[in-house]
């Protein structure tokens, strides 16, 4: 039986919450908000204007207003095994109950990226959302990369099945 790969996580501060799988059957590990030594978080408002959101100095919480997107820090970086990547997903409970999801749908952390991980959170609700230190904000999954290349062809692809139509035309 092959030895499973190891994702080596590095905490940027001793106060950072280490990710964990919440159940034995969990496919992903949870990532938490950990601002470490940051005072401001970069974001964009609903009109795509950039801003810096100040972190509450008393309890280190941060507010995400309706329509805003913030790069929420995890306080982690990792030594991702060669030939692998980490995919970052929204937590379904936050998306359903709070309207808080990932602005980029799925984050991709390549094996050669060694800087801090962030979750690009977007507030799609009409309420301001407060994120507290240690709140689980996203989930990550270690995935093996497929080995493939990209090449141009001068031959137009031909129909392989009996499919007719394109986007949205194969059903409801």
mmCIF file of C-alpha atoms in Angstrom:
data_model
loop_
_atom_site.group_PDB
_atom_site.id
_atom_site.type_symbol
_atom_site.label_atom_id
_atom_site.label_comp_id
_atom_site.label_asym_id
_atom_site.label_seq_id
_atom_site.Cartn_x
_atom_site.Cartn_y
_atom_site.Cartn_z
ATOM 1 C CA UNK A 1 0.000 0.000 0.000
ATOM 2 C CA UNK A 2 1.481 3.405 -0.974
ATOM 3 C CA UNK A 3 2.319 5.902 1.747
ATOM 4 C CA UNK A 4 -0.115 8.866 1.682
ATOM 5 C CA UNK A 5 1.387 12.314 1.077
ATOM 6 C CA UNK A 6 1.962 14.634 4.030
ATOM 7 C CA UNK A 7 0.858 18.266 3.993
ATOM 8 C CA UNK A 8 3.303 20.100 6.261
ATOM 9 C CA UNK A 9 1.630 23.181 7.746
ATOM 10 C CA UNK A 10 3.545 26.129 9.168
ATOM 11 C CA UNK A 11 1.876 28.481 11.660
ATOM 12 C CA UNK A 12 2.916 32.127 11.238
ATOM 13 C CA UNK A 13 2.202 32.638 14.967
ATOM 14 C CA UNK A 14 1.866 30.298 17.948
ATOM 15 C CA UNK A 15 -1.713 31.568 18.343
ATOM 16 C CA UNK A 16 -2.807 30.269 14.932
ATOM 17 C CA UNK A 17 -5.403 27.506 14.968
ATOM 18 C CA UNK A 18 -4.153 24.417 13.136
ATOM 19 C CA UNK A 19 -6.571 22.963 10.570
ATOM 20 C CA UNK A 20 -8.319 19.751 11.447
ATOM 21 C CA UNK A 21 -10.755 17.330 9.903
ATOM 22 C CA UNK A 22 -13.914 17.565 11.996
ATOM 23 C CA UNK A 23 -14.974 13.920 11.578
ATOM 24 C CA UNK A 24 -13.292 10.668 10.581
ATOM 25 C CA UNK A 25 -15.097 10.763 7.236
ATOM 26 C CA UNK A 26 -14.322 14.412 6.425
ATOM 27 C CA UNK A 27 -12.885 14.958 2.950
ATOM 28 C CA UNK A 28 -11.465 18.366 3.891
ATOM 29 C CA UNK A 29 -9.820 20.171 6.790
ATOM 30 C CA UNK A 30 -11.208 23.432 8.150
ATOM 31 C CA UNK A 31 -9.284 26.701 7.878
ATOM 32 C CA UNK A 32 -9.809 29.417 10.487
ATOM 33 C CA UNK A 33 -9.452 33.202 10.575
ATOM 34 C CA UNK A 34 -6.093 34.055 12.127
ATOM 35 C CA UNK A 35 -4.939 37.650 11.618
ATOM 36 C CA UNK A 36 -1.492 37.141 13.272
ATOM 37 C CA UNK A 37 0.194 40.573 13.356
ATOM 38 C CA UNK A 38 -1.981 42.237 10.724
ATOM 39 C CA UNK A 39 -3.749 45.519 11.413
ATOM 40 C CA UNK A 40 -5.584 45.812 8.092
ATOM 41 C CA UNK A 41 -7.153 43.368 5.627
ATOM 42 C CA UNK A 42 -7.331 44.144 1.907
ATOM 43 C CA UNK A 43 -10.741 44.157 0.287
ATOM 44 C CA UNK A 44 -13.022 45.470 -2.452
ATOM 45 C CA UNK A 45 -16.473 46.962 -2.032
ATOM 46 C CA UNK A 46 -19.571 46.220 -4.129
ATOM 47 C CA UNK A 47 -18.451 48.865 -6.663
ATOM 48 C CA UNK A 48 -15.008 47.199 -7.035
ATOM 49 C CA UNK A 49 -13.177 49.990 -5.212
ATOM 50 C CA UNK A 50 -10.220 48.736 -3.144
ATOM 51 C CA UNK A 51 -10.016 49.475 0.592
ATOM 52 C CA UNK A 52 -8.159 48.398 3.716
ATOM 53 C CA UNK A 53 -10.408 47.148 6.539
ATOM 54 C CA UNK A 54 -9.020 47.781 9.996
ATOM 55 C CA UNK A 55 -9.071 44.819 12.350
ATOM 56 C CA UNK A 56 -10.701 45.476 15.746
ATOM 57 C CA UNK A 57 -7.744 46.069 18.060
ATOM 58 C CA UNK A 58 -9.574 44.763 21.149
ATOM 59 C CA UNK A 59 -10.660 41.312 19.992
ATOM 60 C CA UNK A 60 -9.026 41.089 16.492
ATOM 61 C CA UNK A 61 -12.438 40.554 14.808
ATOM 62 C CA UNK A 62 -13.143 41.889 11.321
ATOM 63 C CA UNK A 63 -16.379 42.997 9.662
ATOM 64 C CA UNK A 64 -17.458 42.122 6.122
ATOM 65 C CA UNK A 65 -20.163 44.474 4.890
ATOM 66 C CA UNK A 66 -22.819 43.494 2.292
ATOM 67 C CA UNK A 67 -21.319 43.108 -1.180
ATOM 68 C CA UNK A 68 -17.722 43.274 0.060
ATOM 69 C CA UNK A 69 -14.894 40.875 -0.662
ATOM 70 C CA UNK A 70 -12.010 40.469 1.810
ATOM 71 C CA UNK A 71 -8.756 38.522 1.721
ATOM 72 C CA UNK A 72 -9.183 36.874 5.128
ATOM 73 C CA UNK A 73 -5.880 35.532 6.528
ATOM 74 C CA UNK A 74 -5.473 32.013 7.875
ATOM 75 C CA UNK A 75 -2.077 32.542 9.512
ATOM 76 C CA UNK A 76 -0.814 29.453 7.696
ATOM 77 C CA UNK A 77 1.510 28.505 4.926
ATOM 78 C CA UNK A 78 2.473 25.001 3.875
ATOM 79 C CA UNK A 79 4.996 22.732 2.256
ATOM 80 C CA UNK A 80 2.673 21.151 -0.297
ATOM 81 C CA UNK A 81 4.105 17.903 -1.683
ATOM 82 C CA UNK A 82 5.379 18.115 -5.265
ATOM 83 C CA UNK A 83 2.743 17.004 -7.735
ATOM 84 C CA UNK A 84 -0.093 18.164 -5.456
ATOM 85 C CA UNK A 85 -2.209 21.249 -4.788
ATOM 86 C CA UNK A 86 -4.581 22.388 -2.074
ATOM 87 C CA UNK A 87 -8.074 23.396 -3.140
ATOM 88 C CA UNK A 88 -9.897 25.838 -0.852
ATOM 89 C CA UNK A 89 -13.694 25.654 -0.756
ATOM 90 C CA UNK A 90 -16.480 27.571 0.986
ATOM 91 C CA UNK A 91 -17.992 26.051 4.110
ATOM 92 C CA UNK A 92 -21.573 25.158 3.225
ATOM 93 C CA UNK A 93 -22.950 26.252 6.612
ATOM 94 C CA UNK A 94 -21.521 29.764 6.223
ATOM 95 C CA UNK A 95 -22.817 30.082 2.669
ATOM 96 C CA UNK A 96 -26.326 28.902 3.604
ATOM 97 C CA UNK A 97 -26.765 30.560 6.999
ATOM 98 C CA UNK A 98 -24.744 33.772 6.543
ATOM 99 C CA UNK A 99 -24.445 34.341 2.797
ATOM 100 C CA UNK A 100 -20.660 34.162 3.106
ATOM 101 C CA UNK A 101 -18.782 32.268 0.413
ATOM 102 C CA UNK A 102 -15.630 32.388 -1.666
ATOM 103 C CA UNK A 103 -15.577 35.133 -4.295
ATOM 104 C CA UNK A 104 -13.428 32.948 -6.565
ATOM 105 C CA UNK A 105 -15.580 29.814 -6.012
ATOM 106 C CA UNK A 106 -12.528 27.594 -5.427
ATOM 107 C CA UNK A 107 -9.083 28.759 -4.375
ATOM 108 C CA UNK A 108 -6.060 26.923 -5.757
ATOM 109 C CA UNK A 109 -2.803 26.787 -3.780
ATOM 110 C CA UNK A 110 0.011 25.474 -5.975
ATOM 111 C CA UNK A 111 2.832 23.361 -4.554
ATOM 112 C CA UNK A 112 5.377 26.112 -5.267
ATOM 113 C CA UNK A 113 3.398 28.783 -3.346
ATOM 114 C CA UNK A 114 4.955 29.288 0.097
ATOM 115 C CA UNK A 115 3.341 32.526 1.307
ATOM 116 C CA UNK A 116 0.372 32.935 3.647
ATOM 117 C CA UNK A 117 -2.958 31.376 2.671
ATOM 118 C CA UNK A 118 -6.055 33.586 2.446
ATOM 119 C CA UNK A 119 -9.750 32.905 1.896
ATOM 120 C CA UNK A 120 -11.304 35.426 -0.515
ATOM 121 C CA UNK A 121 -14.613 35.789 1.315
ATOM 122 C CA UNK A 122 -17.626 37.586 -0.173
ATOM 123 C CA UNK A 123 -20.719 38.708 1.725
ATOM 124 C CA UNK A 124 -23.761 38.169 -0.520
ATOM 125 C CA UNK A 125 -26.236 38.929 2.290
ATOM 126 C CA UNK A 126 -27.752 42.271 3.280
ATOM 127 C CA UNK A 127 -26.186 42.043 6.765
ATOM 128 C CA UNK A 128 -22.744 42.883 8.073
ATOM 129 C CA UNK A 129 -20.900 39.764 9.173
ATOM 130 C CA UNK A 130 -18.389 39.704 12.005
ATOM 131 C CA UNK A 131 -15.575 37.167 11.752
ATOM 132 C CA UNK A 132 -13.838 36.343 15.036
ATOM 133 C CA UNK A 133 -10.380 34.892 15.541
ATOM 134 C CA UNK A 134 -10.564 31.105 15.247
ATOM 135 C CA UNK A 135 -13.840 31.088 13.288
ATOM 136 C CA UNK A 136 -13.745 28.380 10.634
ATOM 137 C CA UNK A 137 -13.988 30.313 7.341
ATOM 138 C CA UNK A 138 -13.166 27.791 4.604
ATOM 139 C CA UNK A 139 -12.043 24.226 4.033
ATOM 140 C CA UNK A 140 -9.064 22.768 2.205
ATOM 141 C CA UNK A 141 -8.323 19.533 0.392
ATOM 142 C CA UNK A 142 -4.969 18.104 -0.678
ATOM 143 C CA UNK A 143 -5.291 16.822 -4.258
ATOM 144 C CA UNK A 144 -2.844 15.066 -6.560
ATOM 145 C CA UNK A 145 -2.302 16.871 -9.861
ATOM 146 C CA UNK A 146 -3.040 15.133 -13.136
ATOM 147 C CA UNK A 147 -0.033 15.000 -15.430
ATOM 148 C CA UNK A 148 -1.091 16.664 -18.690
ATOM 149 C CA UNK A 149 0.073 19.191 -21.216
ATOM 150 C CA UNK A 150 -1.688 21.788 -23.333
ATOM 151 C CA UNK A 151 -1.199 21.821 -27.099
ATOM 152 C CA UNK A 152 -2.778 23.611 -30.023
ATOM 153 C CA UNK A 153 -4.484 21.634 -32.754
ATOM 154 C CA UNK A 154 -5.408 22.743 -36.246
ATOM 155 C CA UNK A 155 -8.195 20.169 -36.430
ATOM 156 C CA UNK A 156 -11.600 21.187 -35.084
ATOM 157 C CA UNK A 157 -12.943 18.660 -32.540
ATOM 158 C CA UNK A 158 -15.645 16.304 -33.809
ATOM 159 C CA UNK A 159 -18.803 15.122 -32.086
ATOM 160 C CA UNK A 160 -18.069 12.137 -29.781
ATOM 161 C CA UNK A 161 -21.615 11.428 -28.552
ATOM 162 C CA UNK A 162 -25.219 12.117 -29.520
ATOM 163 C CA UNK A 163 -25.195 15.384 -27.520
ATOM 164 C CA UNK A 164 -26.987 18.316 -29.101
ATOM 165 C CA UNK A 165 -26.549 21.827 -27.769
ATOM 166 C CA UNK A 166 -24.280 23.703 -25.434
ATOM 167 C CA UNK A 167 -24.412 25.509 -22.121
ATOM 168 C CA UNK A 168 -27.602 24.835 -20.222
ATOM 169 C CA UNK A 169 -29.308 22.897 -22.985
ATOM 170 C CA UNK A 170 -28.980 19.349 -21.617
ATOM 171 C CA UNK A 171 -31.589 19.793 -18.911
ATOM 172 C CA UNK A 172 -32.930 22.139 -16.296
#
